[in-house]
Tab-separated table of C-alpha atoms in Angstrom:
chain	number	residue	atom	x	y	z
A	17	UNK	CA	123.148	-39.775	1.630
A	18	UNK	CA	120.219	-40.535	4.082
A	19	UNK	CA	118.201	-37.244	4.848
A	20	UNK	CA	118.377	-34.955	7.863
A	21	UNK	CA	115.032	-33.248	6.618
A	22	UNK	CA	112.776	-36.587	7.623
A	23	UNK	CA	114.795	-37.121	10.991
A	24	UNK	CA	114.288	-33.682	12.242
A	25	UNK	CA	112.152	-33.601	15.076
A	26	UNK	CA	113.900	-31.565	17.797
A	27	UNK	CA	112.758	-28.230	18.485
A	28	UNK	CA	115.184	-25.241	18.356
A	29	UNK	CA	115.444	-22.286	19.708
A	30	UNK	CA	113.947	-18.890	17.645
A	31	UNK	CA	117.016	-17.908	16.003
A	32	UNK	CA	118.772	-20.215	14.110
A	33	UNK	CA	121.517	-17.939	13.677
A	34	UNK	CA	122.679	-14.820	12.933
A	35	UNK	CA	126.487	-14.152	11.484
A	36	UNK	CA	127.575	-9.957	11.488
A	37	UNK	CA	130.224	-8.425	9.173
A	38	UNK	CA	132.198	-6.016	10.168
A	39	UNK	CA	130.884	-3.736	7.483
A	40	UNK	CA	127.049	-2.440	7.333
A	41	UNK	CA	125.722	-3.418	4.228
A	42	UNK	CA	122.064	-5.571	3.649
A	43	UNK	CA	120.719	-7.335	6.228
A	44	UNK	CA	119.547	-11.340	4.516
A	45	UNK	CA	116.733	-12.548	6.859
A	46	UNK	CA	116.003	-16.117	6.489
A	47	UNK	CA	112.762	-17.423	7.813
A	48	UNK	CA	112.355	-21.612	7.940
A	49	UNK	CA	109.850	-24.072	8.844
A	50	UNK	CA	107.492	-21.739	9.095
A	51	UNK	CA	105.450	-25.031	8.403
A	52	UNK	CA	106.536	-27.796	10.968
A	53	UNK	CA	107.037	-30.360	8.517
A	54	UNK	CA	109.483	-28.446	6.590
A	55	UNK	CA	112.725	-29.037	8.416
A	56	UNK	CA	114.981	-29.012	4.976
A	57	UNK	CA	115.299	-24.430	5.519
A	58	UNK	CA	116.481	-24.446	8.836
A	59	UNK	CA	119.241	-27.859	8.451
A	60	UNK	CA	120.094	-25.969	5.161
A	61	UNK	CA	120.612	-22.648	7.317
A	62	UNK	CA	122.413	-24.609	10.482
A	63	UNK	CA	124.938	-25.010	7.637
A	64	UNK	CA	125.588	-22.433	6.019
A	65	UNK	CA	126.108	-20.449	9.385
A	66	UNK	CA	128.804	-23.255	10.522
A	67	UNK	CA	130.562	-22.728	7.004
A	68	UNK	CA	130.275	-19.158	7.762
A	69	UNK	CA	131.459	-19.406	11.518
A	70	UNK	CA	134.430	-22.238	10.414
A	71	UNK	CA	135.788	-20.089	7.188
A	72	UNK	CA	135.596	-16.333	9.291
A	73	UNK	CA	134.463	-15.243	5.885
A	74	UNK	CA	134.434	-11.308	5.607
A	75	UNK	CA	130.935	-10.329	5.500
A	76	UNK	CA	129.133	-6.412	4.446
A	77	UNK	CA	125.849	-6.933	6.443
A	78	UNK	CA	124.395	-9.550	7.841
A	79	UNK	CA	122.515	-12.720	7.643
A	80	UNK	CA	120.082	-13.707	10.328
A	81	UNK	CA	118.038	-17.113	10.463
A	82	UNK	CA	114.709	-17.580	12.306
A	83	UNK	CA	112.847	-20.669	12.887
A	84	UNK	CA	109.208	-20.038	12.253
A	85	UNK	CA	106.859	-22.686	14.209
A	86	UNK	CA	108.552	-24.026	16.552
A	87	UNK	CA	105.905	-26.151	18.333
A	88	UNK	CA	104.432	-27.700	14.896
A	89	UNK	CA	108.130	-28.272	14.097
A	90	UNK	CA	108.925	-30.484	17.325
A	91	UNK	CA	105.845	-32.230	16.456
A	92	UNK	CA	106.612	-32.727	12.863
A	93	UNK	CA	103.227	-31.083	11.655
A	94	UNK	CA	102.329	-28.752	9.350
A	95	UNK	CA	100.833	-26.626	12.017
A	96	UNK	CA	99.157	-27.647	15.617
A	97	UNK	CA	96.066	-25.450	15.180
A	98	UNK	CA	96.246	-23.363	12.379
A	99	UNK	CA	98.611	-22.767	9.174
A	100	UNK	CA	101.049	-20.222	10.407
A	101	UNK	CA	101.440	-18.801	6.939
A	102	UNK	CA	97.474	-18.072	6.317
A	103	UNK	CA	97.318	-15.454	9.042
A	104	UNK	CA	99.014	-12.384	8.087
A	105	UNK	CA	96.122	-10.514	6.917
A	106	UNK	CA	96.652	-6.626	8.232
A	107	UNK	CA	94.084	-6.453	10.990
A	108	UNK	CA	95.740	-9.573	12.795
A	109	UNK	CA	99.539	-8.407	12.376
A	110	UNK	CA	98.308	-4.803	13.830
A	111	UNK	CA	96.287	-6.748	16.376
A	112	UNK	CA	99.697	-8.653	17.267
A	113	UNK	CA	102.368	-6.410	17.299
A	114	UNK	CA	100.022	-4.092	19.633
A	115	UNK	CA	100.168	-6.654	22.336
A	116	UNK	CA	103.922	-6.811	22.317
A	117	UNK	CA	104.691	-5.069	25.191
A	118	UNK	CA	108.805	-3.965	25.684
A	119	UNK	CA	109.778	-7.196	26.853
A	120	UNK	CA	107.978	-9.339	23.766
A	121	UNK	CA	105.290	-10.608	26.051
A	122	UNK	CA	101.775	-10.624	25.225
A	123	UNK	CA	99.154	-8.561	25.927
A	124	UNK	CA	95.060	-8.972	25.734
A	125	UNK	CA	94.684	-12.333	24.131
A	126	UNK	CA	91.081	-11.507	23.820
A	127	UNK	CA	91.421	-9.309	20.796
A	128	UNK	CA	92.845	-12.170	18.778
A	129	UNK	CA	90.395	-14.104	15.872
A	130	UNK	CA	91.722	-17.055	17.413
A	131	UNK	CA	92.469	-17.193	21.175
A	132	UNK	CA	94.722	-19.906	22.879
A	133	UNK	CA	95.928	-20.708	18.964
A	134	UNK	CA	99.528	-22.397	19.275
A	135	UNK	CA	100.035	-20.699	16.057
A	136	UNK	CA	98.999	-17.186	17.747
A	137	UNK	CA	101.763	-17.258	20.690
A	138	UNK	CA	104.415	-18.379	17.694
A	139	UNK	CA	103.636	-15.172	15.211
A	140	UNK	CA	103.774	-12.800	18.203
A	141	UNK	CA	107.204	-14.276	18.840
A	142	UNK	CA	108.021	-14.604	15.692
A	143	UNK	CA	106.839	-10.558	14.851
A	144	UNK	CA	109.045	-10.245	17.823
A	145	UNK	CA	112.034	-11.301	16.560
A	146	UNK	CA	111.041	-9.777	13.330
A	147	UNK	CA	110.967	-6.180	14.592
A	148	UNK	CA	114.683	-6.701	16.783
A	149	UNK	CA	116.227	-7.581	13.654
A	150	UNK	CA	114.919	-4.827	11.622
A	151	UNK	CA	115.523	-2.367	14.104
A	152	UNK	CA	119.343	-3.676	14.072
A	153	UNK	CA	119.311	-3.764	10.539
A	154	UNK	CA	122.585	-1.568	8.787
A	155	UNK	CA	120.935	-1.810	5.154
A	156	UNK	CA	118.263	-3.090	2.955
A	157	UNK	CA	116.202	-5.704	4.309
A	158	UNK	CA	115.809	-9.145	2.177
A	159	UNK	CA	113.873	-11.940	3.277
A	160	UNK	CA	114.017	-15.289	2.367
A	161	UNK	CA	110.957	-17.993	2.735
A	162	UNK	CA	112.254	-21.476	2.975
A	163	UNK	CA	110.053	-23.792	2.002
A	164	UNK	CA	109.325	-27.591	0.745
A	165	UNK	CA	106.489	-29.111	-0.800
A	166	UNK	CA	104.809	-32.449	-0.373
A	167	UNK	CA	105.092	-33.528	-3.486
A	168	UNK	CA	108.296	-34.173	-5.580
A	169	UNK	CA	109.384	-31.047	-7.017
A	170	UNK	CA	112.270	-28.931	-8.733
A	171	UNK	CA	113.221	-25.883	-6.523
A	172	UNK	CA	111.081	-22.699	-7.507
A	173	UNK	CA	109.990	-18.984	-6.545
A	174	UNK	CA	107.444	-17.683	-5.266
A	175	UNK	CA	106.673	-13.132	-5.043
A	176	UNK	CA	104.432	-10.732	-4.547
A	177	UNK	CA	104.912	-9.342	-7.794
A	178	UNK	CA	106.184	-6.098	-7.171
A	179	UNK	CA	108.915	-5.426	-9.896
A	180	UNK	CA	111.788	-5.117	-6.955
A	181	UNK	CA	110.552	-9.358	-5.603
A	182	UNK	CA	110.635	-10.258	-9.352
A	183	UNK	CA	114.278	-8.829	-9.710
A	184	UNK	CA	115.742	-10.504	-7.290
A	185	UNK	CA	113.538	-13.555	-7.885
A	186	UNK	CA	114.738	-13.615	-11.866
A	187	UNK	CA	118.819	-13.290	-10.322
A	188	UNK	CA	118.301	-17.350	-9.453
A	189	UNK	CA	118.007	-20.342	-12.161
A	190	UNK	CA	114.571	-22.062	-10.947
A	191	UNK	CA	111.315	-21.227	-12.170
A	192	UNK	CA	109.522	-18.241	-11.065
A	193	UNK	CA	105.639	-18.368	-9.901
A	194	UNK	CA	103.518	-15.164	-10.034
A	195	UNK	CA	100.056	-15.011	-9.122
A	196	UNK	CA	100.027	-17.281	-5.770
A	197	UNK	CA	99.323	-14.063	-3.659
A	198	UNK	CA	95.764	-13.224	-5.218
A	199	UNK	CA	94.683	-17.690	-4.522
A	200	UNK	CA	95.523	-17.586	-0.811
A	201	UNK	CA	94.791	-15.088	1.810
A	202	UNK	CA	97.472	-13.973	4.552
A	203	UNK	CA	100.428	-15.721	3.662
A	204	UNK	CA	103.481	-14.274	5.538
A	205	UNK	CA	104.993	-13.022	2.080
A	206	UNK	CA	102.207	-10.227	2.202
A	207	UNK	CA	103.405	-8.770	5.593
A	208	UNK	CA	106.361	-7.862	4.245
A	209	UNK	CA	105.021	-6.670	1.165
A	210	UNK	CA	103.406	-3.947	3.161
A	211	UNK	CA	106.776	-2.674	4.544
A	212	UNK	CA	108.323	-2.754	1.366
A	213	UNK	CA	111.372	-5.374	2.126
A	214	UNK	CA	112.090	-7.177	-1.675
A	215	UNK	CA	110.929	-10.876	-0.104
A	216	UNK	CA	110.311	-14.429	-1.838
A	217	UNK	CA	109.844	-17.579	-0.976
A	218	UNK	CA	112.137	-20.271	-1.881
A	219	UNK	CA	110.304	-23.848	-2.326
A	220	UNK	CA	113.790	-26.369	-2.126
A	221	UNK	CA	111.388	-29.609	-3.251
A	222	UNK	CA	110.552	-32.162	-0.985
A	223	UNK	CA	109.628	-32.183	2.628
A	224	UNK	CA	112.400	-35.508	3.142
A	225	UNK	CA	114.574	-34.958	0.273
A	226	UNK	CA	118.143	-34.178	0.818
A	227	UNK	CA	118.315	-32.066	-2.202
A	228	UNK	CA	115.994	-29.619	-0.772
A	229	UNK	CA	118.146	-29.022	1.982
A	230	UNK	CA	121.375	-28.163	-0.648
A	231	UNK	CA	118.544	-26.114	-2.483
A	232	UNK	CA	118.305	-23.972	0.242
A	233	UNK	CA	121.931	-23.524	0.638
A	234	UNK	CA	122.322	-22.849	-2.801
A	235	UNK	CA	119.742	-20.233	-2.725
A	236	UNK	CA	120.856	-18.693	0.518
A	237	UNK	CA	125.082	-18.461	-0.877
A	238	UNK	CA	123.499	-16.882	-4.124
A	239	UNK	CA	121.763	-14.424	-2.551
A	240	UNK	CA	124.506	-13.552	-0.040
A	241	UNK	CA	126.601	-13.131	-3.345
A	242	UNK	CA	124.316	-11.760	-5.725
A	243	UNK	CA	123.279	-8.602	-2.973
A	244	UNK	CA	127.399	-8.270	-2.481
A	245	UNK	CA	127.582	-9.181	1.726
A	246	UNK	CA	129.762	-11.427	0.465
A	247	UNK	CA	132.658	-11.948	-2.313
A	248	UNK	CA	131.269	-13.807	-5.545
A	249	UNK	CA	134.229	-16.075	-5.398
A	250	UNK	CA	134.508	-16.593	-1.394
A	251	UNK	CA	132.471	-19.339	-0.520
A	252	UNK	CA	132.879	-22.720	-1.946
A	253	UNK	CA	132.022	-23.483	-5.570
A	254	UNK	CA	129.368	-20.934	-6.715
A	255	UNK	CA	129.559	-21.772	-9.811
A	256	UNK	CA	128.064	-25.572	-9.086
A	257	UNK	CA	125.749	-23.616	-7.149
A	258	UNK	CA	123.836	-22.244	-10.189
A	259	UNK	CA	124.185	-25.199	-11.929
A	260	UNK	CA	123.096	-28.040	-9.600
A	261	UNK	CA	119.622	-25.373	-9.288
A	262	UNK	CA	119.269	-25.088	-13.139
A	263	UNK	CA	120.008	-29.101	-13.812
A	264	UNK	CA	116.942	-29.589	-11.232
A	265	UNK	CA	114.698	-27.007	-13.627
A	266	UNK	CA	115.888	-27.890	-17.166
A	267	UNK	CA	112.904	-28.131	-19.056
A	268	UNK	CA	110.224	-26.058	-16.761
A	269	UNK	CA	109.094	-22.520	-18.251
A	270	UNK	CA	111.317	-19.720	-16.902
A	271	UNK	CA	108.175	-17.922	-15.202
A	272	UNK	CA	104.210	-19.438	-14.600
A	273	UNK	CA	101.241	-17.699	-13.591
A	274	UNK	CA	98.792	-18.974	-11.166
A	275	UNK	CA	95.137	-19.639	-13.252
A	276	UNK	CA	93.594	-21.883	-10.434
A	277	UNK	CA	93.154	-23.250	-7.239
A	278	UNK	CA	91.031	-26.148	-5.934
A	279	UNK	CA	90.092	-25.695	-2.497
A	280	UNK	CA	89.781	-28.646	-0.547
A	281	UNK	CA	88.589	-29.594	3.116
A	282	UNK	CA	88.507	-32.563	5.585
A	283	UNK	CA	84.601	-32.922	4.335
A	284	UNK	CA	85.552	-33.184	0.897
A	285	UNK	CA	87.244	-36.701	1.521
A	286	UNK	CA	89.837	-35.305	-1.114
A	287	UNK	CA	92.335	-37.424	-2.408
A	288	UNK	CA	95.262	-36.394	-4.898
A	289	UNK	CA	96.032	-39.531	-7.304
A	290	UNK	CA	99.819	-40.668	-6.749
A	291	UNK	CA	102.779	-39.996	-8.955
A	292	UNK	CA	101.701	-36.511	-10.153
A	293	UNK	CA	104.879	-34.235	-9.447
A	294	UNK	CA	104.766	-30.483	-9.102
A	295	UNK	CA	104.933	-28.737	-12.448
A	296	UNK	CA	103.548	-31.392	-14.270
A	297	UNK	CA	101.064	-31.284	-17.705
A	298	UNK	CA	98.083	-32.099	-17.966
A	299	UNK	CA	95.043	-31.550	-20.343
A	300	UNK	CA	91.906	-30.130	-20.131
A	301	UNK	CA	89.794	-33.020	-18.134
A	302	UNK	CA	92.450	-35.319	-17.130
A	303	UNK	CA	91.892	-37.042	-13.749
A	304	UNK	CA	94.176	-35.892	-11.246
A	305	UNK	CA	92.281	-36.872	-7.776
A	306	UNK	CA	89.137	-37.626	-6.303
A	307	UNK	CA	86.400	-36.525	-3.584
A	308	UNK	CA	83.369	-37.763	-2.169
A	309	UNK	CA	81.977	-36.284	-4.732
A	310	UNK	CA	83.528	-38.708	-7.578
A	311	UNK	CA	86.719	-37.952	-9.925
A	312	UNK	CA	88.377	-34.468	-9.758
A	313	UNK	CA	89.728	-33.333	-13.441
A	314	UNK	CA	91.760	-30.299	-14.484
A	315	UNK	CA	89.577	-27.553	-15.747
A	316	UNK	CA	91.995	-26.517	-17.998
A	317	UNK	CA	95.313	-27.451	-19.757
A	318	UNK	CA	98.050	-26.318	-18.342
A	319	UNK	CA	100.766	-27.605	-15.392
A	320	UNK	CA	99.914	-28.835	-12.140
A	321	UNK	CA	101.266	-27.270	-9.038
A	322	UNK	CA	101.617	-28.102	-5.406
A	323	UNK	CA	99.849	-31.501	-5.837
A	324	UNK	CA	99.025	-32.055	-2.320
A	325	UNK	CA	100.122	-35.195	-0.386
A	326	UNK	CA	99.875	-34.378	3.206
A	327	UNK	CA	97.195	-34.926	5.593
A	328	UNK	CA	96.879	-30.944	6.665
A	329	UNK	CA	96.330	-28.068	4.100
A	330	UNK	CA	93.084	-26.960	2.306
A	331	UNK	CA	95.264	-26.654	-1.108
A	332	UNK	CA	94.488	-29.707	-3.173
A	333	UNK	CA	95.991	-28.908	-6.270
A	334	UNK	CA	96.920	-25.722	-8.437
A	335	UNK	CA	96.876	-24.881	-12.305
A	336	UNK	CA	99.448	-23.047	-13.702
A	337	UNK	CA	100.644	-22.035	-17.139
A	338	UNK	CA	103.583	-20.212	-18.610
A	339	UNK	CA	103.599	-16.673	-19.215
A	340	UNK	CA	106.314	-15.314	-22.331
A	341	UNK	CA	109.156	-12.831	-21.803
A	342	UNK	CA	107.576	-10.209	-23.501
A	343	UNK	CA	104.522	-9.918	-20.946
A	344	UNK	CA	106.953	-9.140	-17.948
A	345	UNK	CA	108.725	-6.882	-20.385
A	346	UNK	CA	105.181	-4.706	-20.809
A	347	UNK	CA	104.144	-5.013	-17.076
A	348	UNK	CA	107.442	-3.509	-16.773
A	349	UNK	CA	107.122	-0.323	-18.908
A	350	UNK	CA	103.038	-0.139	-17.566
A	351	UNK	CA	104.190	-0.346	-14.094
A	352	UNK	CA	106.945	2.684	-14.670
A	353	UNK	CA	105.005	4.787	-16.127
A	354	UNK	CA	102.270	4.685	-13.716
A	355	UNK	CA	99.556	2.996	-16.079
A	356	UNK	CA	97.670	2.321	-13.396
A	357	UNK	CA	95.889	5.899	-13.251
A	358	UNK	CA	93.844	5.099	-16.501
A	359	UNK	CA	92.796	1.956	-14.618
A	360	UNK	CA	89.314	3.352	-14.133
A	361	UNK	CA	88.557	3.823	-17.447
A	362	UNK	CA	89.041	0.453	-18.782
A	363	UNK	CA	85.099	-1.448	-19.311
A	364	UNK	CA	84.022	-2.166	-15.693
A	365	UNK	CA	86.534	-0.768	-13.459
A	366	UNK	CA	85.480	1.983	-11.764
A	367	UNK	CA	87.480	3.725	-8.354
A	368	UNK	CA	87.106	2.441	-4.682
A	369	UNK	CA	85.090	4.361	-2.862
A	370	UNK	CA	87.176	4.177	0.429
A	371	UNK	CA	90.829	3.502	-0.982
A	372	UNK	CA	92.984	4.986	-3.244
A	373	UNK	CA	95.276	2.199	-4.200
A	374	UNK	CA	92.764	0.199	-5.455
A	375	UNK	CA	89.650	-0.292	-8.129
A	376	UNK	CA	86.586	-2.354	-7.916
A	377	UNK	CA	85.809	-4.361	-11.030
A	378	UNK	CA	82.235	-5.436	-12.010
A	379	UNK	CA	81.128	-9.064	-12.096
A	380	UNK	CA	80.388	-8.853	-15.594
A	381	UNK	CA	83.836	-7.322	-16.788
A	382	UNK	CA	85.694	-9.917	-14.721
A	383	UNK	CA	86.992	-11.409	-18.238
A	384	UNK	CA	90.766	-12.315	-18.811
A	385	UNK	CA	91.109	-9.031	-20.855
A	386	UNK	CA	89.904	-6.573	-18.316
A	387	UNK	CA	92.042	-8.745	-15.304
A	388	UNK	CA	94.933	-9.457	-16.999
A	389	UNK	CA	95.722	-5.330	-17.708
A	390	UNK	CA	95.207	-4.788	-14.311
A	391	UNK	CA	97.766	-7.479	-13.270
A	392	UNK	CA	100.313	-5.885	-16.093
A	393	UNK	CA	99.436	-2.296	-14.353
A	394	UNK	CA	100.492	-3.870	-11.063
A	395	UNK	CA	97.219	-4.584	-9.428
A	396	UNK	CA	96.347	-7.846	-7.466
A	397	UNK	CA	92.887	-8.895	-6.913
A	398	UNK	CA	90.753	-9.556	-3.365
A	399	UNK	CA	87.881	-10.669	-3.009
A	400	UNK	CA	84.784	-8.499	-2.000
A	401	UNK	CA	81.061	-8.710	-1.600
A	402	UNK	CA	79.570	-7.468	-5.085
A	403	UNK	CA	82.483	-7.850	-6.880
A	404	UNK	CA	86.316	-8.180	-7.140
A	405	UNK	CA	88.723	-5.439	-5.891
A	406	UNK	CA	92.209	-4.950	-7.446
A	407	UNK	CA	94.667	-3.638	-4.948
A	408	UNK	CA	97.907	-1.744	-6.441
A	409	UNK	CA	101.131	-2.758	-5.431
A	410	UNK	CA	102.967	0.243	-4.443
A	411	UNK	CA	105.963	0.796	-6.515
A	412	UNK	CA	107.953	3.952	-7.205
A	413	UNK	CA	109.251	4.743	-10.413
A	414	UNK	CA	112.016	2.025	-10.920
A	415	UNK	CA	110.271	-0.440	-9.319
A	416	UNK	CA	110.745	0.774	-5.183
A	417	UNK	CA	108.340	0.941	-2.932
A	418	UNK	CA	107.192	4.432	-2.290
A	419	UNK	CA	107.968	3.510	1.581
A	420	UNK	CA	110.346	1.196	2.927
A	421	UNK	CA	110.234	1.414	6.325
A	422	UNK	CA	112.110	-0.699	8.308
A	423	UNK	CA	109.770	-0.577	10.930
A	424	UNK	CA	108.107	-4.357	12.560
């Protein structure tokens, strides 16, 4: 079958579609091509909403899908002038949703870090439709990321690790990536973090494939499913569902932790050597690309991630390796217990002086001992002049955020 996903080049409208049961129950909000060049999300949600709309198929809650850049998407670019999923940061969303007067329209464009930004006009539409839906919301609110990569890859997961993203990450068969959070800064994934909605981000493989389109469809029916809007058994074969996802991750570790990220830019002259796909080894020194600089080599073993092959993004490569059972089984028990209030006593660590939910840790105790407690306790590092702060996730005591508001 030829694929949709590299033929895509129309531009739709903001809502992809939405399908209501006549019951309240969770509301499923689906977010696609929030990268232009991803098209595979938003053909996977076109149809699984005309499955929906041809079956009638009795629904508790509702499923809603939103197009994310729409202008980079009728271009067939990543983004037009910058990467709509590197600008979430706090000050900018608050800055955003601000402007929004009653009718969605914009207000002072002079307050934004980035004024006459394509991308800035699609966030404060996109926040827009964000904060309708929530407000219409009869349940929970679950978001899913749809995403593709540019090199060839099995479908995976990507969270904030909270313990309530992992849970719902760990109900689907493809790998699960922690860490990705603390190597890039403002990622959309965040936002909702902060109004504690369980989110993750659902990488289908890639860009042109036409198996990353079913990915997402897969991923989308086994959510409906698995958070009960819909029967287990309605929709067609959910059983091959599972199993077409696990075939395409047989062999890949169950859940990987983010140890690196090379950082790349249009002066760099970077160039990732061909055939590497995503979530494959490699050994301490191995060759994997080169600069202007001369040959780039992995600094460590472990397994490549998000090779990049695409002319836009400052991600060249990542590390990853595999973490074991038993450490999400600790950060687990930590986490419930509320380990994190000893946090200042550990070598190093010592309280932020202007926020409670978070520690600053000392250049010198910045050692994978001292950091990898704090990421078990449920704290996530950013960056700060003098040193590193670690930022704790709010969680309650199973795992809930202490406030879920619904509110954009």
């Amino acid at each position: 079958m030829s694929s949709r996903a590299s033929e895509q080049r129309r531009t739709p409208a903001r809502r992809v579609g939405a399908y209501r049961g006549a019951e309240p129950g969770p509301l499923v909000l689906c977010i696609a091509a929030l990268h232009g060049n991803e098209p595979a999300g938003m053909i996977a949600l076109e149809r699984v909403f005309d499955e929906l709309s041809r079956t009638g198929l009795p629904m508790r809650g509702d499923l809603v899908g939103l197009c994310g850049n729409l202008q980079a998407l009728g271009a067939g670019t990543r983004f037009v002038d910058e990467d709509l999923n590197r600008v979430w940061q706090r000050e900018r969303v608050d800055a955003v949703l601000e402007s929004l007067n009653a009718d969605g329209s914009s207000g002072d464009g002079d307050r934004f870090p980035m004024v006459g930004s394509a991308e800035l006009v699609e966030q404060r539409d996109l926040l827009a439709a964000i904060r309708e839906e929530s407000r219409r919301a009869r349940g929970a609110i679950h978001v899913l990321d749809l995403h593709t990569t540019s090199s060839e890859s099995a479908p995976f997961a990507t969270v904030g690790d909270t313990l309530q993203n992992r849970e719902l990450a760990l109900r689907l068969p493809v790998p699960l990536v922690l860490g990705l959070e603390e190597q890039i800064d403002g990622a959309m994934l965040q936002y909702f973090d902060r109004l504690g909605w369980r989110s993750i981000g659902i990488e289908g493989g890639q860009h042109a494939a036409e198996s990353s389109i079913e990915a997402h469809e897969d991923v989308v029916w086994i959510m409906l499913e698995t958070l009960g809007l819909i029967e287990a058994e309605s929709s067609s074969a959910p059983d091959d569902r599972r199993a077409r996802l696990a075939r395409q991750a047989e062999g890949l570790p169950r859940v990987v932790d983010v140890r690196y990220r090379h950082v790349v830019s249009e002066e760099d002259g970077f160039r990732m050597h061909s055939g590497f796909r995503n979530f494959d080894p490699v050994q301490a020194g191995d060759e994997v690309g080169a600069d202007r600089a001369g040959p780039v080599r992995a600094a460590f073993a472990g397994r490549l991630f998000l090779p990049l092959y695409q002319r836009q993004g400052d991600d060249g490569f990542f590390l990853v390796r595999r973490l074991a059972p038993a450490w999400l089984v600790v950060s687990r028990l930590l986490r419930v217990a509320g380990a994190d209030r000893v946090a200042p006593w550990l070598p190093g660590v010592r309280p932020h002086p202007a926020r409670g939910d978070a520690v600053v840790v000392a250049r010198w105790a910045r050692n994978r001992a001292v950091i990898g407690l704090l990421h078990l306790m449920g704290f996530t590092a950013r960056g700060e002049s003098g040193g590193a702060v670690m930022v704790r996730r709010q969680e309650g005591p199973a795992g809930q955020p202490e406030s879920a508001s619904t509110g954009g």
